[in-house]
Structures are given as structure tokens and as C-alpha cells.
Coordinates of C-alpha atoms in Angstrom, one line a residue:
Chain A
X74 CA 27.4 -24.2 16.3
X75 CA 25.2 -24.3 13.7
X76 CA 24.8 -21.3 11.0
X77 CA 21.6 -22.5 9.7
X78 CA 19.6 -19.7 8.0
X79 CA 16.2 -19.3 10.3
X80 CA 14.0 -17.9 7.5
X81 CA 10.1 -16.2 8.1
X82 CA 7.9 -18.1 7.5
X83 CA 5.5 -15.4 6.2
X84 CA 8.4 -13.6 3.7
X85 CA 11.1 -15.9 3.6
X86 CA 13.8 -13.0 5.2
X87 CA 15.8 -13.8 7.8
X88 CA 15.0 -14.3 11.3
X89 CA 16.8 -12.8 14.4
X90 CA 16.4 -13.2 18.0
X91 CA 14.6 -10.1 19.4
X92 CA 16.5 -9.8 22.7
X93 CA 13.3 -7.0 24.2
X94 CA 10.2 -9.4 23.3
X95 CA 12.3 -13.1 23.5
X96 CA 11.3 -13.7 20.0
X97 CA 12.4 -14.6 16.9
X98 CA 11.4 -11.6 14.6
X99 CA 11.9 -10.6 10.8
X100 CA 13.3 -7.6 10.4
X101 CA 11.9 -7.8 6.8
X102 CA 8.3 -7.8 7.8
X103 CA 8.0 -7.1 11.1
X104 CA 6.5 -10.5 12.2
X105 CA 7.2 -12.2 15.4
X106 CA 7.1 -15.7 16.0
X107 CA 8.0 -17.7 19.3
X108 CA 11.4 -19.4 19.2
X109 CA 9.6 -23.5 19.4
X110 CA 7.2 -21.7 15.7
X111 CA 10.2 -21.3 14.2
X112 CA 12.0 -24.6 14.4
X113 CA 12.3 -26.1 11.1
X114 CA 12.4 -30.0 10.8
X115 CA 15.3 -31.1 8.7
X116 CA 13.0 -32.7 5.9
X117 CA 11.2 -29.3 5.5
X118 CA 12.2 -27.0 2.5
X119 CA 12.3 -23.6 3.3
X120 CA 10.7 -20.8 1.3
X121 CA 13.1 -18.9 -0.5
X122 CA 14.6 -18.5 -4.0
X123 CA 15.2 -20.9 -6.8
X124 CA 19.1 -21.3 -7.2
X125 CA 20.9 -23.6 -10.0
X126 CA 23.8 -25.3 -8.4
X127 CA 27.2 -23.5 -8.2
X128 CA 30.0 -24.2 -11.0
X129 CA 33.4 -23.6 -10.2
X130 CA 35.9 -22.4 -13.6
X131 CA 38.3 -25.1 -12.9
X132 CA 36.0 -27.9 -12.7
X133 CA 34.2 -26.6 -15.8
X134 CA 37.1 -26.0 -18.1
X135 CA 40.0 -26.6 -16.1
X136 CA 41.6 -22.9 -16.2
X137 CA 42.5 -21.5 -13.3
X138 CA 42.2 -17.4 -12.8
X139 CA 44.5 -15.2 -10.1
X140 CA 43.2 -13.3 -6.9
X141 CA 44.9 -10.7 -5.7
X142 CA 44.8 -9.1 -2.5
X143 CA 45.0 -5.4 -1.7
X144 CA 46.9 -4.9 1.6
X145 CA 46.2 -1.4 1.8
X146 CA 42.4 -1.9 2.2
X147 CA 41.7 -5.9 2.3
X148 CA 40.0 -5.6 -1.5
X149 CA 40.0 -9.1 -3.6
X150 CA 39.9 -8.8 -7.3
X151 CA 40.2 -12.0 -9.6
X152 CA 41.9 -11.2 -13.0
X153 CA 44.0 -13.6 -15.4
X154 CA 46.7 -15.4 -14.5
X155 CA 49.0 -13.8 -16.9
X156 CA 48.3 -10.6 -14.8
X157 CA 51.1 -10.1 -12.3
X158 CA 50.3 -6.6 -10.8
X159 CA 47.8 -4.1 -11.0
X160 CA 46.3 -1.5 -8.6
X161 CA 43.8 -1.6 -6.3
X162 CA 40.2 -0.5 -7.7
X163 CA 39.1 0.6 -4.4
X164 CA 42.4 2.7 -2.8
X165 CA 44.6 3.1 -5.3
X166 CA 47.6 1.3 -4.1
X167 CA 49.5 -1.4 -6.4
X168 CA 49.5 -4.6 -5.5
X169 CA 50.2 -8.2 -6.9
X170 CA 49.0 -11.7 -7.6
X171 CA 49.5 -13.5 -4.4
X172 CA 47.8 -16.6 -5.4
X173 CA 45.7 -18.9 -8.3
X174 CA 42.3 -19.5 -7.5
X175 CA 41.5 -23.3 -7.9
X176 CA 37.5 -23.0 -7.3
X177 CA 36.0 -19.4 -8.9
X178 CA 32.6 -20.2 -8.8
X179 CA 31.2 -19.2 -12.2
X180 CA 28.4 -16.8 -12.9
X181 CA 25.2 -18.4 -14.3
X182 CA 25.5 -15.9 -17.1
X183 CA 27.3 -12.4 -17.9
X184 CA 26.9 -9.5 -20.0
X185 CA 30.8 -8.5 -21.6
X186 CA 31.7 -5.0 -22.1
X187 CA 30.3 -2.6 -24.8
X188 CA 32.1 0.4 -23.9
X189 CA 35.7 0.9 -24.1
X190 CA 38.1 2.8 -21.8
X191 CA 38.1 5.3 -24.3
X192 CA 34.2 5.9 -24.0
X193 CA 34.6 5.8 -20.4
X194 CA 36.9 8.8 -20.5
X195 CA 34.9 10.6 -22.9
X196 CA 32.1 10.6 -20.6
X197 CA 34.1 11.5 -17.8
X198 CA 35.2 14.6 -20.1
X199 CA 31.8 15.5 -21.2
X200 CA 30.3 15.2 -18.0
X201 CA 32.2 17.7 -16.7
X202 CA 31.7 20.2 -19.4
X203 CA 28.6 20.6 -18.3
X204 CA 28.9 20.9 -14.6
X205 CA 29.2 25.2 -13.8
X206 CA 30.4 24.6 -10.3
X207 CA 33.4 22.5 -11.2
X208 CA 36.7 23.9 -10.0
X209 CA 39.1 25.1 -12.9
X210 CA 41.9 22.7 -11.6
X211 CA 39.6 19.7 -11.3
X212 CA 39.1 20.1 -15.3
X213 CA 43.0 19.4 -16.1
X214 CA 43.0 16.8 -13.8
X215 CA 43.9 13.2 -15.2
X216 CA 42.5 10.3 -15.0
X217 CA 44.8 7.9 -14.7
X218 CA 42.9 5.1 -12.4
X219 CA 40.7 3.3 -14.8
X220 CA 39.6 0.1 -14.5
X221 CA 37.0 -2.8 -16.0
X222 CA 35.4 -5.0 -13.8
X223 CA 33.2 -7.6 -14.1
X224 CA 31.1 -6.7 -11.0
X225 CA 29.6 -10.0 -9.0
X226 CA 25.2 -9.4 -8.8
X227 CA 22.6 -11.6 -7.5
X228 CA 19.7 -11.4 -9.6
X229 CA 16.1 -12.3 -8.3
X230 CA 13.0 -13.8 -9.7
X231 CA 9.9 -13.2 -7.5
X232 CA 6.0 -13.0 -8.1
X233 CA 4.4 -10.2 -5.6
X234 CA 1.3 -10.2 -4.4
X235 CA 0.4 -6.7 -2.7
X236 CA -2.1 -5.7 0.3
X237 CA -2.3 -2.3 1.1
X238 CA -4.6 -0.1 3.1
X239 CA -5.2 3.6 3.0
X240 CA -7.4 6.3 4.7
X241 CA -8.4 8.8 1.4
X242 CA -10.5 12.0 2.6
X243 CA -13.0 13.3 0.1
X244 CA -14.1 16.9 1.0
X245 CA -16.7 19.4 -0.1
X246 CA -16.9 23.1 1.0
X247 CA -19.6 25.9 1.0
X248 CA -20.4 28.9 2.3
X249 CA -23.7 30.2 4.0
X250 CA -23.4 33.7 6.0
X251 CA -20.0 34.2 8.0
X252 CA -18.8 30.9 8.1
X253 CA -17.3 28.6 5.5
X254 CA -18.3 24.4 5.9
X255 CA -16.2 21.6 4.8
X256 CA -17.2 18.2 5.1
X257 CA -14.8 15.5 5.1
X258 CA -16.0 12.1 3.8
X259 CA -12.8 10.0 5.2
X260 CA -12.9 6.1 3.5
X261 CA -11.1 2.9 4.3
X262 CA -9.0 2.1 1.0
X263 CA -8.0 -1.7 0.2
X264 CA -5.5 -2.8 -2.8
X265 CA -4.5 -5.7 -3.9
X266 CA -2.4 -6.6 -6.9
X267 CA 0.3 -8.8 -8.3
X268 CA 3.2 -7.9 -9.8
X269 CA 6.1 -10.1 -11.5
X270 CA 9.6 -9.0 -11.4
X271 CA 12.2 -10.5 -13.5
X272 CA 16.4 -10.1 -13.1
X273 CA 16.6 -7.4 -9.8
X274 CA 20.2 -6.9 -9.8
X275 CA 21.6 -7.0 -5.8
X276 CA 25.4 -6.7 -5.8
X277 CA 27.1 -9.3 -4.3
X278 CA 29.9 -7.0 -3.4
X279 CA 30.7 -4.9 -0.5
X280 CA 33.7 -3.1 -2.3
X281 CA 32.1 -0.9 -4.3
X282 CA 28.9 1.1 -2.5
X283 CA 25.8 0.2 -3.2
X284 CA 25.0 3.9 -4.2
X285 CA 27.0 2.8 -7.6
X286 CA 26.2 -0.6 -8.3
X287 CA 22.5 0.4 -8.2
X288 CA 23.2 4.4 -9.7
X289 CA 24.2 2.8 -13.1
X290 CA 21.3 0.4 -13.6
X291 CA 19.7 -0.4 -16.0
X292 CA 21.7 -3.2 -17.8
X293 CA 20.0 -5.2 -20.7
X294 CA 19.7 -8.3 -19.6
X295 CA 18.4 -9.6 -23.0
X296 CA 22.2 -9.3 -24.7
X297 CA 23.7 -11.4 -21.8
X298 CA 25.4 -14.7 -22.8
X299 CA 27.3 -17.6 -20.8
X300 CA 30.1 -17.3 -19.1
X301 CA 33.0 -17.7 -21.0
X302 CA 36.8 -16.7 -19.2
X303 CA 37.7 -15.2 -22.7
X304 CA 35.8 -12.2 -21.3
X305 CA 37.6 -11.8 -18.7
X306 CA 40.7 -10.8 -20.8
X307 CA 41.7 -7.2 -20.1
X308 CA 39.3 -6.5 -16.9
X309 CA 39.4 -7.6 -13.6
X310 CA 36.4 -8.8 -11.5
X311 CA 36.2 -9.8 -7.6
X312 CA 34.4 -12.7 -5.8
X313 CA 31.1 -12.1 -4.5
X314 CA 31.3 -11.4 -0.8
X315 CA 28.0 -10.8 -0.3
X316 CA 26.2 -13.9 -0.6
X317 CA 23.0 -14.4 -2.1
X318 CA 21.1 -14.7 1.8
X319 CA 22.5 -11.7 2.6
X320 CA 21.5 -9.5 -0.8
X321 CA 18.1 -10.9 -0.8
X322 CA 16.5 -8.5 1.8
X323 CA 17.6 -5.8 -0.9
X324 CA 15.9 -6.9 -3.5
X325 CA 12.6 -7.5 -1.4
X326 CA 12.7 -3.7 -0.4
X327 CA 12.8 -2.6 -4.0
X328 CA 10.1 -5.1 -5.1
X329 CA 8.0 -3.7 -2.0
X330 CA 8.6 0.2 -3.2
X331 CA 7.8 -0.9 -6.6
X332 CA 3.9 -2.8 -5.2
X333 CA 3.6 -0.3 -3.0
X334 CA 3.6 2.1 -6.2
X335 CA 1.6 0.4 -8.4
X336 CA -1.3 0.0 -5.6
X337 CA -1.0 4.0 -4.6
X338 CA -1.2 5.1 -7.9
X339 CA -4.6 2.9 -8.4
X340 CA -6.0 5.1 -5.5
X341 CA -7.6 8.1 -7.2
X342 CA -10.2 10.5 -7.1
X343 CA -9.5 11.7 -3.3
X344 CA -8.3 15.0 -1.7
X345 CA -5.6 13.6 0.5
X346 CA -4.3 9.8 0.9
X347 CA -2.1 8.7 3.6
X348 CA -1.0 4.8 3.4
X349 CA -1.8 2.7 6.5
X350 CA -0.5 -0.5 6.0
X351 CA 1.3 -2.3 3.3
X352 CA 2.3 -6.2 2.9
X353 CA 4.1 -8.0 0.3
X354 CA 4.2 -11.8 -0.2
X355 CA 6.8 -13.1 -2.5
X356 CA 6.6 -16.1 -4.6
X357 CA 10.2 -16.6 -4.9
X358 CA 11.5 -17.9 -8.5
X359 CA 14.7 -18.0 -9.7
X360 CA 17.9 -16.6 -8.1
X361 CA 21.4 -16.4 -10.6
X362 CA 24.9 -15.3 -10.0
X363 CA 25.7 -12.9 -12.9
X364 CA 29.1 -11.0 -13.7
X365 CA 27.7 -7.2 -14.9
X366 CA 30.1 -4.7 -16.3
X367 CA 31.3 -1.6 -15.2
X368 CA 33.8 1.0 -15.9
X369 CA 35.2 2.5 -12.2
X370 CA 37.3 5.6 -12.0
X371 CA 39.0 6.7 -8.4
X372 CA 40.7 10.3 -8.7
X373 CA 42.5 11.6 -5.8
X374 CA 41.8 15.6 -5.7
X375 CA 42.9 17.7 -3.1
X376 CA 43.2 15.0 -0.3
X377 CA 39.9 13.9 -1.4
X378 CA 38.8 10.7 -3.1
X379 CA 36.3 10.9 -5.8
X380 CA 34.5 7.5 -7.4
X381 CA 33.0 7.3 -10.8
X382 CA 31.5 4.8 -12.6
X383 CA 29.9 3.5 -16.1
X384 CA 27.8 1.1 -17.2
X385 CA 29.4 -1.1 -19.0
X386 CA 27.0 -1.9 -21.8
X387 CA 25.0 1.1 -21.6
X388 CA 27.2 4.2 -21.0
X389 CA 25.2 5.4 -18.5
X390 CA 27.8 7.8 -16.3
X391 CA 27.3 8.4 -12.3
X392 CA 29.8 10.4 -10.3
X393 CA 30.9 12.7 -7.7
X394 CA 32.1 16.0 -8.7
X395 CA 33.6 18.6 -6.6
X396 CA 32.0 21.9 -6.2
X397 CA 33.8 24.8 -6.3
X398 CA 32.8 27.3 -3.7
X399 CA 34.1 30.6 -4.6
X400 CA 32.0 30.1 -8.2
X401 CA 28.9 28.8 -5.9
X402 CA 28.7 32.1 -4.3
X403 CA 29.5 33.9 -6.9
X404 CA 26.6 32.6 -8.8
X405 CA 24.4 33.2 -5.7
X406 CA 25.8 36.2 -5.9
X407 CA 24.9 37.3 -9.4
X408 CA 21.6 35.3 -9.8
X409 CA 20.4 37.3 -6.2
X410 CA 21.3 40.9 -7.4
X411 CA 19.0 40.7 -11.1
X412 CA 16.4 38.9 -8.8
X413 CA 16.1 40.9 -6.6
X414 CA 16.0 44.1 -9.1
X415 CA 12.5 42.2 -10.7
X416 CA 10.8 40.9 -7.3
X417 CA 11.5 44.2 -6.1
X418 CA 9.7 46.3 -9.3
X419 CA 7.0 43.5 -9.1
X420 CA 6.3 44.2 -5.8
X421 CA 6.2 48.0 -5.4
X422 CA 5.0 48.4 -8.5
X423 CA 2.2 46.2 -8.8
X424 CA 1.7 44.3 -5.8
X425 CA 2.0 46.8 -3.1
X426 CA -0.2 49.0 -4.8
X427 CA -3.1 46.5 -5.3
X428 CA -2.6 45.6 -1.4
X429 CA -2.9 49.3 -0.1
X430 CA -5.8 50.1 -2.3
Chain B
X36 CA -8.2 74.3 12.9
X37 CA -11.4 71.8 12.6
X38 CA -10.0 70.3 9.5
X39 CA -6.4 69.4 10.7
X40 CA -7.6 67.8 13.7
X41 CA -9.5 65.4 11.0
X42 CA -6.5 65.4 8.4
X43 CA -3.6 64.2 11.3
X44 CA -4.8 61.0 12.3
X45 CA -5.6 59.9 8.7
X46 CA -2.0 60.9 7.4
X47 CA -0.4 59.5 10.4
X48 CA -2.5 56.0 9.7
X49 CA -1.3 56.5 5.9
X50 CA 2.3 56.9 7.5
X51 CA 2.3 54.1 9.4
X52 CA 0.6 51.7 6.5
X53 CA 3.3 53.1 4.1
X54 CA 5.8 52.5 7.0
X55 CA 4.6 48.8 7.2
X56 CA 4.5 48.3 3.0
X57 CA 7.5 49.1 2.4
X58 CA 9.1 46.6 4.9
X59 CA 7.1 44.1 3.9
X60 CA 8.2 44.7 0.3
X61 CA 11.9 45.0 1.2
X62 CA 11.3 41.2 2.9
X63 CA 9.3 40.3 0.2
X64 CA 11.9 41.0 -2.3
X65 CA 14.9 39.5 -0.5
X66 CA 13.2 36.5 0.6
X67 CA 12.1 35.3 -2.8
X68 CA 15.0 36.6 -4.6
X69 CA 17.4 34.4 -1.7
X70 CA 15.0 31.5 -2.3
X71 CA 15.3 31.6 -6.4
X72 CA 18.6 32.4 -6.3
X73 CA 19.1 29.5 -3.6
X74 CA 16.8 27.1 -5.7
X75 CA 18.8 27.3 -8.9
X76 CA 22.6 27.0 -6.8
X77 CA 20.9 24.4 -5.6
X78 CA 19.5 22.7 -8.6
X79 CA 23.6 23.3 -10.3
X80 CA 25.0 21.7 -7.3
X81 CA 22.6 18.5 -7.8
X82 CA 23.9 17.7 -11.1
X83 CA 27.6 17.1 -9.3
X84 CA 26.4 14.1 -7.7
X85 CA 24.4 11.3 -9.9
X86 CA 25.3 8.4 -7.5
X87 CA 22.1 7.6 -6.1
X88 CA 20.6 4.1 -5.1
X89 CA 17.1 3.2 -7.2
X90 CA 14.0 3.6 -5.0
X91 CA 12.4 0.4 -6.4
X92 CA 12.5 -2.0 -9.2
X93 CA 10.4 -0.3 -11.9
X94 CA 13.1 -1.0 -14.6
X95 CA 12.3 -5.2 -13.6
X96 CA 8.4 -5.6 -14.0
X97 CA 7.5 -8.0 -16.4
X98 CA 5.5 -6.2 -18.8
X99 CA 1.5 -6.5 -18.4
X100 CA 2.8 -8.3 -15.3
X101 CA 1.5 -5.4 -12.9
X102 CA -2.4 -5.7 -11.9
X103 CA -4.6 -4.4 -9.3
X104 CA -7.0 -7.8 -8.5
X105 CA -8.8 -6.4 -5.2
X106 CA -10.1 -2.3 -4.9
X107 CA -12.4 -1.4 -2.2
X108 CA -13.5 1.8 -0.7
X109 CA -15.3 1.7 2.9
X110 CA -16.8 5.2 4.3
X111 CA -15.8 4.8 8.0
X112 CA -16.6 8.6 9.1
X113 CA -18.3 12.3 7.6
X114 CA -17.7 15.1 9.8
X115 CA -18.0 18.6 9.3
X116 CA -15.9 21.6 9.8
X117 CA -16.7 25.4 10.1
X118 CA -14.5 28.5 9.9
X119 CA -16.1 31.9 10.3
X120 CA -14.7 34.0 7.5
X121 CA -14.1 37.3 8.2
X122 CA -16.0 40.0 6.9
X123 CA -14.5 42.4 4.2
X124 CA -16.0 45.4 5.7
X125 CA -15.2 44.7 9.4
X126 CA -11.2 44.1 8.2
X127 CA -10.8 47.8 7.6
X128 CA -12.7 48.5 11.2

């Protein structure tokens, strides 16, 4: 069997058998193409992003790192070799070095940490002073699960060029005897633009959710450097498992929201707009594995699991707090009463009256 | 005897307006005190989660990258609506 990637011919995605219409279609795009269209001759390139060839840390500089292997929930981290145990990022459990890696492939560039634990946990704290709803246990609650990791990204290079098509409706209303007129003047639409789009970060993990890898962007891509197993020290990272085929549909999907933007917001000067159609073609550039860094925090609450995370060069905090429900209601509670006391002396007093007279 | 027979109707009318006012008012006043009330829980309980994915990939345009190089506007149909408005007079009827 052969795991060749079938790719579209008009966006490069990949293509799957249809099993309803007995064609190959992208689930990208939309397009369908016959199964004998989308045989590729072996001397053909296929469309698709620029990426350097992959360098492995032993063959580089001849160190080795260690893997470890969670057998709680299957999660691979990589970490030094001096590291012998350490617990699991994703559940929580300890585990230990089972193995030494002889081919990590190293990233094409990384950004090290700026933050320390210390500002992690800082965040954490003042994050939580300014949540309301938080429950008074939750507050003294430790944090004692924090971990650095080099997290694994694919980042894309493409060139977009945009079609779009929307109906706009112009009206214009006046009045002669009982009735009121409107006319509606309803136009045809056409964009077209070009947008370039540099570094859109894709993680190349399926350990952590996507919600977080992509809730603490930005990172600054300008202070990244090369790659350098000195960085490493102190943090932990895990192999991509996520390769860069399968991360690329992501990327397109935020560089087709993004075009689709910048060609809405050119249509102006119209009552209502509704978007009929909208295409992207990408001119794929370059395509590098980067290690991005990120502070993760797991704290077990109550029988519940809850996942922060920090940038690691920015400080920019994301996380899940609980809510506590007896001071949820009992805000309801004393926002509804005061309310209520207003909209009620608003309304008989001045509304009411105006209504019956 | 004259004059009651042209007061009772008019005060039973004012009755049943007043009647009507004052349950809209009681609605009124619950409903947009719930809905306030319910906006600003509701805006608190938001701030407990910030993990969200990104929509797009604003933060990765190239600046002066972004350009519009085709615009075209087609008028494909006019048609006109009408809605008889009612009469101020004839409301009260």
C-alpha cells in the first residue's frame, strides 16, 4: 500500500475518496475531481509548501536527548538525558525515562523562554484575583503541576489571493398617503485581493488542545534564534505528532477567515450584505518546524481537571477557572433586586404614563 | 341617570387599560431587569474561561501586504415594497 499524499490540485489540501459521488474530493475547498484527474505522474511536483530538509540532534551535534513515555495516558515528552523522572504534563501521573532518543529531528528555529515559573505563578495568582465567581477554596489551592515545554509548531508561509462574491441591498424609503415604500436596489458584489501571511503557527501536537496552543498566540517571532539543546535545560518538550500534512488544512482555514475579512470589510456603503461565495488560492512558501514556549499548569479541583497555560515569551495567561455557583446566583440575585427597583420607577413613572396618554 | 350610563363604559375601558398597563409594566420590569442582571452574570462568568482558538491569522499579515486588486458592483434587481401604515386616529377607534 502506498500512503502517498493525493493533494488538490486547485488548493493543495488533501484529497479523499467521496464514497456518495465516486470521487476524489477536497475537503478543503469543496472541489471534486474524477479518480484518473487526480493521478499524479511520479516526475510531477506537487503544490504544496516549501520545507528545508529535516535535521536530526544527533547527527548535528551528536547529543542524544531522553523520551519518556506516560503510561497513564500514552503522552511522549523529550527532556535531557540527565532527567530520570518527571510527571506527566497531560495527566498528572509520574513517570520515567524509558529510553534515549537517537534521531530528535531539530526545529528549524525556536524562541527560549522569557518567563520564569515564578511569573507563571504570579499570573496564575493575579488572574484569579480578579475573577468574582471563583470559589473561596479554589483560591488556596496550590499549584503544584508546573511545567516548561518547548511546544512542537508548524509554521506556514503562503501568498493569498481572494475571490469573493456578495449580494449588498441598498434601500430607500418614503411615504405618500397610508402606505410607506421601500425600494430595494440589491447588487452583485465582486472582491478580489491578495494577502501575504508570514509564520502561522499550527501545533504539531495532539497533546495539548488546540484551544491552548492557539489561545496564547501571539509569540514574536522576530526574537527567535537557532536551535541550540542548551535551551532545553530545565523544560521538557514532546515530538511533533502531528505532521506538517496534517496541520496544514489549519493554517489554510485561518488564512481563509483572515481574506475573507479583508474583502468584507472593503464592501461598504450598503444596508445589508450577505457573502455568497468565497475562494482562496494559496501560493504556498515556506513551511518550518519551530519549538515555541509555554508554561502549562494542570490542577486537579474537586474531581475536576483544570489546564492553564502561558506564553512563554509574552506572558500572555489563558485558563479555565471554576465558577462558583452559590456566588453566581447570589450575584443574580442582588444585581436583579436594584434592577428591577429602577426599570420598575422608569416604567411606571415615565413610560407608562407617556403610553396611556 | 343619563350621565352614568355615559360615565360606566368610559371608567370600565380606563379599568381595563389600567388593568392591562400595569401587567405590562410588571413584565416589563422583570424581563429587562432578568436580562441585565443575566447579561452582566454572564459577562463575570466569561472572564473564567480565556482558552479560545483564534478565528483567523490577523496577528500574521505581512504589513502593507493586504490589498483589494478587483471591486465591482453589478445591480441585478430594484423592487419595491409597500406597507400601509396605520392611521394615528383610526388606532384609538
Amino acid at each position: 500500500m502506498s500512503d502517498v499524499q493525493i493533494k488538490c490540485p486547485s488548493c493543495g489540501a488533501p484529497l479523499n475518496f467521496d464514497a456518495p459521488s465516486g470521487e476524489m474530493k477536497c475537503d478543503f475547498c469543496g472541489s471534486l475531481f474524477t479518480v484518473p484527474e487526480t493521478k499524479i505522474p511520479a516526475s510531477e511536483s506537487q503544490p504544496g509548501w516549501t520545507e528545508p530538509p529535516p535535521t536530526y540532534l544527533d547527527e548535528s551535534t551528536g547529543e542524544h536527548l531522553a523520551t519518556f513515555h506516560c503510561g497513564s495516558c500514552g503522552g511522549e515528552i523529550v527532556g535531557n538525558p540527565d532527567t530520570v523522572s518527571t510527571k506527566c504534563p497531560w495527566c498528572n501521573n509520574n513517570f520515567v525515562s524509558t529510553s534515549q532518543l537517537t534521531r530528535t529531528r531539530v526545529p528549524d528555529r525556536m524562541i527560549p523562554f522569557a518567563m520564569t515559573k515564578e511569573q507563571a505563578l504570579a499570573a496564575f495568582q493575579a488572574r484569579m484575583k480578579n475573577l468574582w465567581l471563583i470559589p473561596k477554596d479554589f483560591r488556596n489551592v496550590k499549584v503544584e503541576d508546573i511545567q516548561g515545554m518547548y511546544v512542537p509548531y508548524w509554521l506556514y508561509d503562503a501568498s493569498v489571493a481572494g475571490q469573493a462574491t456578495y449580494r449588498g441591498e441598498r434601500r430607500r424609503s418614503w411615504r405618500s398617503g397610508d402606505y410607506q415604500y421601500t425600494e430595494h436596489r440589491i447588487y452583485q458584489v465582486e472582491r478580489e485581493c491578495e494577502v501575504s501571511y508570514l509564520d502561522v503557527p499550527v501545533s504539531g501536537t495532539s497533546k495539548i488542545t488546540g484551544d491552548i496552543t492557539e489561545a496564547i498566540e501571539p509569540f514574536d517571532y522576530s526574537k527567535s534564534t537557532d536551535f541550540a539543546p542548551g535551551y532545553l535545560s530545565g523544560f521538557v518538550t514532546n515530538k511533533y505528532d502531528i505532521d506538517s500534512e496534517a496541520a496544514n488544512p489549519r493554517a489554510l482555514t485561518r488564512m481563509q477567515h483572515t481574506t475573507s475579512e479583508v474583502m468584507r470589510q472593503s464592501v461598504v456603503g450598503f444596508h445589508s450584505v450577505q457573502e455568497t461565495s468565497c475562494q482562496i488560492q494559496p501560493a504556498y512558501g515556506d513551511l518550518e518546524y519551530v519549538f515555541l514556549p509555554l508554561w502549562l499548569m494542570n490542577i486537579t479541583w474537586n474531581g475536576q481537571n483544570y489546564h492553564y497555560a502561558m506564553n512563554g515569551q509574552t506572558g500572555k495567561f489563558v485558563g479555565n477557572f471554576p465558577v462558583s455557583w452559590a456566588k453566581f446566583w447570589g450575584g443574580f440575585f442582588a444585581l436583579l433586586f436594584p434592577l428591577a427597583a429602577v426599570f420598575g420607577i422608569t416604567i411606571f413613572a415615565i413610560v407608562i404614563p407617556q403610553m396611556a396618554s | 341617570m343619563t350621565y352614568w350610563n355615559t360615565l360606566a363604559p368610559t371608567l370600565t375601558t380606563m379599568s381595563a387599560d389600567a388593568g392591562e398597563y400595569t401587567t405590562f409594566g410588571i413584565v416589563a420590569t422583570i424581563g429587562l431587569a432578568v436580562l441585565v442582571a443575566g447579561l452582566i452574570m454572564g459577562a463575570l462568568w466569561a472572564q473564567h474561561n480565556t482558552i479560545k482558538r483564534q478565528q483567523g491569522a490577523r496577528y500574521y499579515v505581512v504589513p502593507g501586504s493586504s490589498r483589494i486588486t478587483y471591486a465591482d458592483e453589478t445591480l441585478v434587481d430594484t423592487y419595491v415594497t409597500s406597507v400601509k401604515v396605520a392611521n394615528s386616529s383610526s388606532d384609538r377607534d
